PDB file of C-alpha atoms and ligand atoms in Angstrom:
ATOM      1  CA  UNK M   1     106.344 104.908 115.811  1.00  0.00           C
ATOM      2  CA  UNK M   2     103.928 105.873 113.026  1.00  0.00           C
ATOM      3  CA  UNK M   3     102.359 102.843 111.418  1.00  0.00           C
ATOM      4  CA  UNK M   4      99.540 102.328 108.906  1.00  0.00           C
ATOM      5  CA  UNK M   5      97.615  99.035 108.993  1.00  0.00           C
ATOM      6  CA  UNK M   6      96.277  98.124 105.571  1.00  0.00           C
ATOM      7  CA  UNK M   7      93.954  95.231 104.804  1.00  0.00           C
ATOM      8  CA  UNK M   8      90.555  94.129 103.573  1.00  0.00           C
ATOM      9  CA  UNK M   9      87.445  94.509 105.740  1.00  0.00           C
ATOM     10  CA  UNK M  10      87.682  91.746 108.338  1.00  0.00           C
ATOM     11  CA  UNK M  11      91.424  91.161 107.874  1.00  0.00           C
ATOM     12  CA  UNK M  12      91.904  91.943 111.594  1.00  0.00           C
ATOM     13  CA  UNK M  13      93.121  95.568 111.518  1.00  0.00           C
ATOM     14  CA  UNK M  14      90.968  96.678 114.460  1.00  0.00           C
ATOM     15  CA  UNK M  15      91.680  93.582 116.572  1.00  0.00           C
ATOM     16  CA  UNK M  16      95.442  93.872 116.062  1.00  0.00           C
ATOM     17  CA  UNK M  17      95.479  97.663 116.522  1.00  0.00           C
ATOM     18  CA  UNK M  18      93.833  97.257 119.941  1.00  0.00           C
ATOM     19  CA  UNK M  19      96.654  94.862 120.962  1.00  0.00           C
ATOM     20  CA  UNK M  20      99.450  96.963 119.449  1.00  0.00           C
ATOM     21  CA  UNK M  21      98.138 100.100 121.161  1.00  0.00           C
ATOM     22  CA  UNK M  22      98.728  98.382 124.517  1.00  0.00           C
ATOM     23  CA  UNK M  23     102.079  96.917 123.430  1.00  0.00           C
ATOM     24  CA  UNK M  24     103.581 100.203 122.204  1.00  0.00           C
ATOM     25  CA  UNK M  25     101.558 102.778 124.203  1.00  0.00           C
ATOM     26  CA  UNK M  26     100.506 104.841 121.194  1.00  0.00           C
ATOM     27  CA  UNK M  27      97.007 105.893 120.081  1.00  0.00           C
ATOM     28  CA  UNK M  28      94.946 103.781 117.686  1.00  0.00           C
ATOM     29  CA  UNK M  29      93.335 106.021 115.083  1.00  0.00           C
ATOM     30  CA  UNK M  30      90.462 104.245 113.334  1.00  0.00           C
ATOM     31  CA  UNK M  31      88.438 106.289 110.854  1.00  0.00           C
ATOM     32  CA  UNK M  32      85.652 103.667 111.126  1.00  0.00           C
ATOM     33  CA  UNK M  33      85.491 104.114 114.934  1.00  0.00           C
ATOM     34  CA  UNK M  34      85.547 107.928 114.658  1.00  0.00           C
ATOM     35  CA  UNK M  35      82.714 107.826 112.107  1.00  0.00           C
ATOM     36  CA  UNK M  36      80.642 105.352 114.170  1.00  0.00           C
ATOM     37  CA  UNK M  37      81.035 107.632 117.225  1.00  0.00           C
ATOM     38  CA  UNK M  38      79.757 110.589 115.140  1.00  0.00           C
ATOM     39  CA  UNK M  39      76.785 108.470 113.981  1.00  0.00           C
ATOM     40  CA  UNK M  40      76.028 107.450 117.589  1.00  0.00           C
ATOM     41  CA  UNK M  41      76.145 111.111 118.713  1.00  0.00           C
ATOM     42  CA  UNK M  42      73.812 112.122 115.873  1.00  0.00           C
ATOM     43  CA  UNK M  43      76.102 114.912 114.594  1.00  0.00           C
ATOM     44  CA  UNK M  44      75.794 116.405 111.092  1.00  0.00           C
ATOM     45  CA  UNK M  45      78.934 114.526 110.082  1.00  0.00           C
ATOM     46  CA  UNK M  46      77.436 111.333 111.520  1.00  0.00           C
ATOM     47  CA  UNK M  47      74.209 111.777 109.539  1.00  0.00           C
ATOM     48  CA  UNK M  48      76.126 112.326 106.323  1.00  0.00           C
ATOM     49  CA  UNK M  49      78.586 109.470 106.929  1.00  0.00           C
ATOM     50  CA  UNK M  50      75.826 107.014 107.766  1.00  0.00           C
ATOM     51  CA  UNK M  51      74.301 107.301 104.289  1.00  0.00           C
ATOM     52  CA  UNK M  52      77.555 105.895 102.840  1.00  0.00           C
ATOM     53  CA  UNK M  53      78.418 103.420 105.613  1.00  0.00           C
ATOM     54  CA  UNK M  54      74.989 101.779 105.626  1.00  0.00           C
ATOM     55  CA  UNK M  55      75.467 100.605 102.033  1.00  0.00           C
ATOM     56  CA  UNK M  56      79.186  99.806 102.234  1.00  0.00           C
ATOM     57  CA  UNK M  57      80.436 102.798 100.220  1.00  0.00           C
ATOM     58  CA  UNK M  58      83.301 105.084 101.179  1.00  0.00           C
ATOM     59  CA  UNK M  59      82.706 108.406 102.899  1.00  0.00           C
ATOM     60  CA  UNK M  60      84.042 111.232 100.638  1.00  0.00           C
ATOM     61  CA  UNK M  61      87.791 111.899 100.786  1.00  0.00           C
ATOM     62  CA  UNK M  62      87.443 115.587 101.809  1.00  0.00           C
ATOM     63  CA  UNK M  63      85.482 114.644 104.945  1.00  0.00           C
ATOM     64  CA  UNK M  64      87.968 111.932 105.904  1.00  0.00           C
ATOM     65  CA  UNK M  65      91.064 114.059 105.269  1.00  0.00           C
ATOM     66  CA  UNK M  66      89.671 116.889 107.397  1.00  0.00           C
ATOM     67  CA  UNK M  67      88.926 114.399 110.186  1.00  0.00           C
ATOM     68  CA  UNK M  68      92.468 112.975 110.065  1.00  0.00           C
ATOM     69  CA  UNK M  69      94.085 116.429 110.010  1.00  0.00           C
ATOM     70  CA  UNK M  70      92.121 117.316 113.166  1.00  0.00           C
ATOM     71  CA  UNK M  71      93.066 114.023 114.867  1.00  0.00           C
ATOM     72  CA  UNK M  72      96.784 114.372 114.045  1.00  0.00           C
ATOM     73  CA  UNK M  73      96.678 117.863 115.540  1.00  0.00           C
ATOM     74  CA  UNK M  74      95.921 116.399 118.989  1.00  0.00           C
ATOM     75  CA  UNK M  75      98.839 116.237 121.461  1.00  0.00           C
ATOM     76  CA  UNK M  76      98.657 112.472 122.126  1.00  0.00           C
ATOM     77  CA  UNK M  77      99.828 111.791 118.547  1.00  0.00           C
ATOM     78  CA  UNK M  78     103.289 113.314 119.117  1.00  0.00           C
ATOM     79  CA  UNK M  79     104.622 110.002 120.418  1.00  0.00           C
ATOM     80  CA  UNK M  80     103.302 108.181 117.355  1.00  0.00           C
ATOM     81  CA  UNK M  81     100.140 106.442 116.167  1.00  0.00           C
ATOM     82  CA  UNK M  82      98.634 103.394 114.536  1.00  0.00           C
ATOM     83  CA  UNK M  83      96.321 104.193 111.649  1.00  0.00           C
ATOM     84  CA  UNK M  84      93.523 101.697 110.880  1.00  0.00           C
ATOM     85  CA  UNK M  85      91.032 102.025 108.000  1.00  0.00           C
ATOM     86  CA  UNK M  86      92.846 104.994 106.469  1.00  0.00           C
ATOM     87  CA  UNK M  87      94.014 105.675 103.779  1.00  0.00           C
ATOM     88  CA  UNK M  88      91.447 103.896 101.668  1.00  0.00           C
ATOM     89  CA  UNK M  89      91.858 105.674  98.306  1.00  0.00           C
ATOM     90  CA  UNK M  90      94.876 106.987  96.418  1.00  0.00           C
ATOM     91  CA  UNK M  91      93.689 110.548  97.125  1.00  0.00           C
ATOM     92  CA  UNK M  92      93.695 109.760 100.866  1.00  0.00           C
ATOM     93  CA  UNK M  93      97.165 108.163 100.573  1.00  0.00           C
ATOM     94  CA  UNK M  94      98.578 111.284  98.918  1.00  0.00           C
ATOM     95  CA  UNK M  95      96.777 113.422 101.540  1.00  0.00           C
ATOM     96  CA  UNK M  96      98.321 111.409 104.393  1.00  0.00           C
ATOM     97  CA  UNK M  97     101.826 111.691 102.911  1.00  0.00           C
ATOM     98  CA  UNK M  98     101.458 115.459 102.480  1.00  0.00           C
ATOM     99  CA  UNK M  99      99.987 115.982 105.936  1.00  0.00           C
ATOM    100  CA  UNK M 100     102.478 113.846 107.879  1.00  0.00           C
ATOM    101  CA  UNK M 101     105.498 115.145 105.976  1.00  0.00           C
ATOM    102  CA  UNK M 102     104.236 118.722 106.540  1.00  0.00           C
ATOM    103  CA  UNK M 103     104.063 117.990 110.281  1.00  0.00           C
ATOM    104  CA  UNK M 104     107.592 116.537 110.194  1.00  0.00           C
ATOM    105  CA  UNK M 105     106.109 113.196 111.313  1.00  0.00           C
ATOM    106  CA  UNK M 106     106.307 110.943 108.250  1.00  0.00           C
ATOM    107  CA  UNK M 107     104.928 107.406 108.164  1.00  0.00           C
ATOM    108  CA  UNK M 108     107.531 104.874 109.382  1.00  0.00           C
ATOM    109  CA  UNK M 109     105.986 101.819 107.762  1.00  0.00           C
ATOM    110  CA  UNK M 110     102.867 100.231 106.344  1.00  0.00           C
ATOM    111  CA  UNK M 111     101.642  96.790 107.312  1.00  0.00           C
ATOM    112  CA  UNK M 112      99.675  94.771 104.773  1.00  0.00           C
ATOM    113  CA  UNK M 113      97.408  92.141 106.353  1.00  0.00           C
ATOM    114  CA  UNK M 114      96.930  89.588 103.565  1.00  0.00           C
ATOM    115  CA  UNK M 115      93.871  87.363 103.758  1.00  0.00           C
ATOM    116  CA  UNK M 116      91.521  85.631 101.275  1.00  0.00           C
ATOM    117  CA  UNK M 117      87.966  86.827 100.650  1.00  0.00           C
ATOM    118  CA  UNK M 118      86.337  83.649 102.007  1.00  0.00           C
ATOM    119  CA  UNK M 119      88.127  84.055 105.361  1.00  0.00           C
ATOM    120  CA  UNK M 120      86.971  87.679 105.505  1.00  0.00           C
ATOM    121  CA  UNK M 121      83.344  86.741 104.821  1.00  0.00           C
ATOM    122  CA  UNK M 122      83.421  84.039 107.525  1.00  0.00           C
ATOM    123  CA  UNK M 123      84.972  86.388 110.089  1.00  0.00           C
ATOM    124  CA  UNK M 124      82.591  89.273 109.422  1.00  0.00           C
ATOM    125  CA  UNK M 125      79.487  87.068 109.604  1.00  0.00           C
ATOM    126  CA  UNK M 126      80.649  86.007 113.096  1.00  0.00           C
ATOM    127  CA  UNK M 127      81.848  89.401 114.356  1.00  0.00           C
ATOM    128  CA  UNK M 128      80.135  90.885 117.398  1.00  0.00           C
ATOM    129  CA  UNK M 129      80.853  94.310 118.878  1.00  0.00           C
ATOM    130  CA  UNK M 130      80.203  95.351 122.469  1.00  0.00           C
ATOM    131  CA  UNK M 131      77.535  98.066 122.626  1.00  0.00           C
ATOM    132  CA  UNK M 132      79.225  99.485 125.775  1.00  0.00           C
ATOM    133  CA  UNK M 133      83.013  99.338 125.335  1.00  0.00           C
ATOM    134  CA  UNK M 134      83.191  98.685 121.526  1.00  0.00           C
ATOM    135  CA  UNK M 135      85.458  95.626 122.041  1.00  0.00           C
ATOM    136  CA  UNK M 136      85.420  93.345 118.997  1.00  0.00           C
ATOM    137  CA  UNK M 137      84.960  89.605 119.321  1.00  0.00           C
ATOM    138  CA  UNK M 138      83.673  86.670 117.292  1.00  0.00           C
ATOM    139  CA  UNK M 139      81.006  84.022 117.821  1.00  0.00           C
ATOM    140  CA  UNK M 140      83.751  81.430 117.237  1.00  0.00           C
ATOM    141  CA  UNK M 141      85.395  82.693 120.466  1.00  0.00           C
ATOM    142  CA  UNK M 142      82.312  83.561 122.570  1.00  0.00           C
ATOM    143  CA  UNK M 143      79.440  81.237 121.655  1.00  0.00           C
ATOM    144  CA  UNK M 144      76.902  83.371 123.508  1.00  0.00           C
ATOM    145  CA  UNK M 145      76.688  85.624 126.514  1.00  0.00           C
ATOM    146  CA  UNK M 146      77.986  89.106 127.298  1.00  0.00           C
ATOM    147  CA  UNK M 147      81.164  90.975 126.286  1.00  0.00           C
ATOM    148  CA  UNK M 148      84.167  89.183 127.799  1.00  0.00           C
ATOM    149  CA  UNK M 149      85.870  92.566 128.434  1.00  0.00           C
ATOM    150  CA  UNK M 150      83.111  94.479 130.280  1.00  0.00           C
ATOM    151  CA  UNK M 151      79.942  92.351 130.467  1.00  0.00           C
ATOM    152  CA  UNK M 152      78.105  94.631 127.994  1.00  0.00           C
ATOM    153  CA  UNK M 153      75.690  93.504 125.287  1.00  0.00           C
ATOM    154  CA  UNK M 154      77.253  92.087 122.090  1.00  0.00           C
ATOM    155  CA  UNK M 155      75.629  93.282 118.872  1.00  0.00           C
ATOM    156  CA  UNK M 156      76.023  92.781 115.103  1.00  0.00           C
ATOM    157  CA  UNK M 157      77.537  95.763 113.263  1.00  0.00           C
ATOM    158  CA  UNK M 158      75.010  97.218 110.800  1.00  0.00           C
ATOM    159  CA  UNK M 159      77.416  96.923 107.860  1.00  0.00           C
ATOM    160  CA  UNK M 160      78.174  93.230 108.577  1.00  0.00           C
ATOM    161  CA  UNK M 161      74.944  92.282 106.804  1.00  0.00           C
ATOM    162  CA  UNK M 162      76.100  89.786 104.064  1.00  0.00           C
ATOM    163  CA  UNK M 163      74.958  91.982 101.168  1.00  0.00           C
ATOM    164  CA  UNK M 164      76.774  95.028 102.571  1.00  0.00           C
ATOM    165  CA  UNK M 165      79.898  92.897 103.214  1.00  0.00           C
ATOM    166  CA  UNK M 166      79.927  91.890  99.523  1.00  0.00           C
ATOM    167  CA  UNK M 167      79.753  95.549  98.529  1.00  0.00           C
ATOM    168  CA  UNK M 168      82.522  96.503 101.000  1.00  0.00           C
ATOM    169  CA  UNK M 169      84.796  93.833  99.492  1.00  0.00           C
ATOM    170  CA  UNK M 170      84.109  95.153  95.949  1.00  0.00           C
ATOM    171  CA  UNK M 171      84.860  98.704  97.092  1.00  0.00           C
ATOM    172  CA  UNK M 172      88.047  97.473  98.780  1.00  0.00           C
ATOM    173  CA  UNK M 173      89.262  95.745  95.586  1.00  0.00           C
ATOM    174  CA  UNK M 174      88.481  98.739  93.367  1.00  0.00           C
ATOM    175  CA  UNK M 175      89.533 101.655  95.562  1.00  0.00           C
ATOM    176  CA  UNK M 176      91.761 100.441  98.399  1.00  0.00           C
ATOM    177  CA  UNK M 177      93.880  97.643  96.909  1.00  0.00           C
ATOM    178  CA  UNK M 178      95.800 100.239  94.752  1.00  0.00           C
ATOM    179  CA  UNK M 179      96.863 101.976  97.990  1.00  0.00           C
ATOM    180  CA  UNK M 180      98.971  98.889  98.861  1.00  0.00           C
ATOM    181  CA  UNK M 181     101.135  99.512  95.787  1.00  0.00           C
ATOM    182  CA  UNK M 182     101.455 103.202  96.662  1.00  0.00           C
ATOM    183  CA  UNK M 183     102.811 102.150 100.062  1.00  0.00           C
ATOM    184  CA  UNK M 184     105.141  99.496  98.627  1.00  0.00           C
ATOM    185  CA  UNK M 185     106.720 102.104  96.378  1.00  0.00           C
ATOM    186  CA  UNK M 186     107.010 104.833  99.002  1.00  0.00           C
ATOM    187  CA  UNK M 187     107.523 103.269 102.468  1.00  0.00           C
ATOM    188  CA  UNK M 188     108.854 100.202 104.250  1.00  0.00           C
ATOM    189  CA  UNK M 189     106.066  97.637 104.055  1.00  0.00           C
ATOM    190  CA  UNK M 190     105.686  94.556 106.249  1.00  0.00           C
ATOM    191  CA  UNK M 191     103.620  91.800 104.653  1.00  0.00           C
ATOM    192  CA  UNK M 192     101.738  89.584 107.122  1.00  0.00           C
ATOM    193  CA  UNK M 193      99.769  86.378 106.567  1.00  0.00           C
ATOM    194  CA  UNK M 194      96.609  87.478 108.393  1.00  0.00           C
ATOM    195  CA  UNK M 195      94.863  84.123 108.016  1.00  0.00           C
ATOM    196  CA  UNK M 196      96.878  82.870 111.006  1.00  0.00           C
ATOM    197  CA  UNK M 197      95.479  82.947 114.561  1.00  0.00           C
ATOM    198  CA  UNK M 198      95.194  86.296 116.359  1.00  0.00           C
ATOM    199  CA  UNK M 199      98.231  85.461 118.528  1.00  0.00           C
ATOM    200  CA  UNK M 200     100.347  84.401 115.545  1.00  0.00           C
ATOM    201  CA  UNK M 201      99.504  87.609 113.673  1.00  0.00           C
ATOM    202  CA  UNK M 202     100.341  89.716 116.769  1.00  0.00           C
ATOM    203  CA  UNK M 203     103.704  87.975 117.115  1.00  0.00           C
ATOM    204  CA  UNK M 204     104.515  88.504 113.403  1.00  0.00           C
ATOM    205  CA  UNK M 205     103.617  92.189 113.831  1.00  0.00           C
ATOM    206  CA  UNK M 206     105.792  92.508 116.933  1.00  0.00           C
ATOM    207  CA  UNK M 207     108.764  90.983 115.091  1.00  0.00           C
ATOM    208  CA  UNK M 208     108.262  93.363 112.155  1.00  0.00           C
ATOM    209  CA  UNK M 209     107.499  96.520 114.139  1.00  0.00           C
ATOM    210  CA  UNK M 210     109.869  96.446 117.137  1.00  0.00           C
ATOM    211  CA  UNK M 211     112.593  98.197 115.134  1.00  0.00           C
ATOM    212  CA  UNK M 212     110.379 101.311 114.802  1.00  0.00           C
ATOM    213  CA  UNK M 213     109.754 101.556 118.572  1.00  0.00           C
ATOM    214  CA  UNK M 214     112.062 104.234 119.960  1.00  0.00           C
ATOM    215  CA  UNK M 215     110.199 104.829 123.257  1.00  0.00           C
TER     216      UNK M 215
HETATM  217  P1  AP5 K 301      85.921 100.302 109.090  1.00  0.00           P
HETATM  218  O1  AP5 K 301      85.357 100.347 110.440  1.00  0.00           O
HETATM  219  O2  AP5 K 301      87.293 100.825 108.849  1.00  0.00           O
HETATM  220  O3  AP5 K 301      85.781  98.813 108.560  1.00  0.00           O
HETATM  221  P2  AP5 K 301      86.709  97.896 107.639  1.00  0.00           P
HETATM  222  O4  AP5 K 301      87.963  98.461 107.108  1.00  0.00           O
HETATM  223  O5  AP5 K 301      85.740  97.397 106.643  1.00  0.00           O
HETATM  224  O6  AP5 K 301      87.280  96.909 108.606  1.00  0.00           O
HETATM  225  P3  AP5 K 301      86.539  96.110 109.644  1.00  0.00           P
HETATM  226  O7  AP5 K 301      86.340  96.916 110.896  1.00  0.00           O
HETATM  227  O8  AP5 K 301      85.304  95.490 109.052  1.00  0.00           O
HETATM  228  O9  AP5 K 301      87.549  94.889 109.865  1.00  0.00           O
HETATM  229  P4  AP5 K 301      88.944  94.778 110.591  1.00  0.00           P
HETATM  230  O10 AP5 K 301      90.015  94.574 109.580  1.00  0.00           O
HETATM  231  O11 AP5 K 301      89.132  95.869 111.595  1.00  0.00           O
HETATM  232  O12 AP5 K 301      88.693  93.379 111.326  1.00  0.00           O
HETATM  233  P5  AP5 K 301      88.389  93.078 112.858  1.00  0.00           P
HETATM  234  O13 AP5 K 301      89.645  93.224 113.648  1.00  0.00           O
HETATM  235  O14 AP5 K 301      87.158  93.752 113.345  1.00  0.00           O
HETATM  236  O15 AP5 K 301      84.975 101.097 108.063  1.00  0.00           O
HETATM  237  C1  AP5 K 301      83.566 100.976 108.098  1.00  0.00           C
HETATM  238  C2  AP5 K 301      82.954 101.964 107.097  1.00  0.00           C
HETATM  239  O16 AP5 K 301      83.282 103.316 107.483  1.00  0.00           O
HETATM  240  C3  AP5 K 301      83.463 101.839 105.645  1.00  0.00           C
HETATM  241  O17 AP5 K 301      82.745 100.852 104.920  1.00  0.00           O
HETATM  242  C4  AP5 K 301      83.236 103.270 105.119  1.00  0.00           C
HETATM  243  O18 AP5 K 301      81.883 103.485 104.808  1.00  0.00           O
HETATM  244  C5  AP5 K 301      83.581 104.133 106.332  1.00  0.00           C
HETATM  245  N1  AP5 K 301      85.015 104.499 106.359  1.00  0.00           N
HETATM  246  C6  AP5 K 301      85.905 104.173 107.328  1.00  0.00           C
HETATM  247  N2  AP5 K 301      87.119 104.670 107.037  1.00  0.00           N
HETATM  248  C7  AP5 K 301      87.000 105.324 105.849  1.00  0.00           C
HETATM  249  C8  AP5 K 301      87.918 106.021 105.019  1.00  0.00           C
HETATM  250  N3  AP5 K 301      89.212 106.136 105.350  1.00  0.00           N
HETATM  251  N4  AP5 K 301      87.445 106.552 103.868  1.00  0.00           N
HETATM  252  C9  AP5 K 301      86.141 106.458 103.519  1.00  0.00           C
HETATM  253  N5  AP5 K 301      85.212 105.789 104.271  1.00  0.00           N
HETATM  254  C10 AP5 K 301      85.644 105.234 105.428  1.00  0.00           C
HETATM  255  O19 AP5 K 301      88.104  91.481 112.741  1.00  0.00           O
HETATM  256  C11 AP5 K 301      86.942  90.999 112.082  1.00  0.00           C
HETATM  257  C12 AP5 K 301      86.445  89.736 112.827  1.00  0.00           C
HETATM  258  O20 AP5 K 301      87.422  88.716 112.686  1.00  0.00           O
HETATM  259  C13 AP5 K 301      86.234  89.931 114.332  1.00  0.00           C
HETATM  260  O21 AP5 K 301      85.136  89.161 114.732  1.00  0.00           O
HETATM  261  C14 AP5 K 301      87.526  89.389 114.954  1.00  0.00           C
HETATM  262  O22 AP5 K 301      87.302  88.879 116.255  1.00  0.00           O
HETATM  263  C15 AP5 K 301      87.901  88.296 113.961  1.00  0.00           C
HETATM  264  N6  AP5 K 301      89.343  88.110 113.796  1.00  0.00           N
HETATM  265  C16 AP5 K 301      90.281  89.101 113.665  1.00  0.00           C
HETATM  266  N7  AP5 K 301      91.497  88.559 113.469  1.00  0.00           N
HETATM  267  C17 AP5 K 301      91.317  87.214 113.470  1.00  0.00           C
HETATM  268  C18 AP5 K 301      92.206  86.091 113.322  1.00  0.00           C
HETATM  269  N8  AP5 K 301      93.541  86.264 113.125  1.00  0.00           N
HETATM  270  N9  AP5 K 301      91.688  84.848 113.360  1.00  0.00           N
HETATM  271  C19 AP5 K 301      90.344  84.655 113.561  1.00  0.00           C
HETATM  272  N10 AP5 K 301      89.460  85.659 113.725  1.00  0.00           N
HETATM  273  C20 AP5 K 301      89.944  86.922 113.680  1.00  0.00           C
END
C-alpha cells in the first residue's frame, strides 16, 4: 500500500501516520521528521534546512527530492509506505510521480485531511513533542507531566511559535494547496473531515484505505 497523506500543518498527518504505520505494518516517511533528525545531528543538510524551517518556509525542492529518492531506495519500502509532509509543491508532486512510476511502485491513493485554519492554530499552539521518542501529543490530552509513551520530557516544537505558524499556513495555501488538485486529477483521493476526534479520523481512514492493503 503506497499512500500520501495531504493536509495543512496541524491537520493530524503525523498523528494518524503513526497509527496507520502500526495498523498496516508499513514505514511512515515524514520529510519533517527526517529534516528534524538532520538538524539534531548537526549535519550540513540539517544546518541548511534549519534556516528555512525556523521561519516556516519550505526547504528547496532539489534537497527534498534527493532525500525522498534515497529513502525510497531502502529495502523496507518494498512492502509500501505512508508519505507525510511530502509532496508540498507541484514540482515535488511531479517528482514523486516520476520517481515512483520509474520504480514500478506508483502511488495507490492520496488522502486529503480537511480542516479549518482556526482548528489548526488551536492544535499547534497546544502540541507538545517528546524530546526522547518524538511522540506527538497535545496539552488538551496531557495537562502536564512527562510523555505518556516513554516518560520523556515534552517540549514545544520551534516552528509552533504563533508567528511561524501563521507563515506556515500562508505557505501551505500558496504552495501546497495546489498539490491537492494535482492528486485529485491523477490518483484516487480519499477526502476526510479531519476536525473529528483522533479515533474518528483513524476509523474513517481505515474504511477508506483497507481496500489498498494486500498484505
Ligand atoms: P512538517 O514536520 O511536515 O510539518 P507540517 O506539515 O507543518 O505538519 P505538522 O507536523 O505541523 O502537523 P501534522 O499535520 O503532522 O499534525 P500533528 O499530527 O502533529 O514540516 C515542518 C517543516 O519542515 C516545514 O515547515 C518545512 O520547513 C520543512 N519541510 C518538511 N517537509 C518538506 C517538504 N516536503 N518540502 C519542503 N520543506 C519541507 O497534530 C498537530 C496537533 O494536533 C498535535 O498536538 C496532535 O496531538 C493534535 N491532533 C492531531 N489530530 C487531532 C484530532 N483529530 N483532534 C484533536 N487534536 C488532534
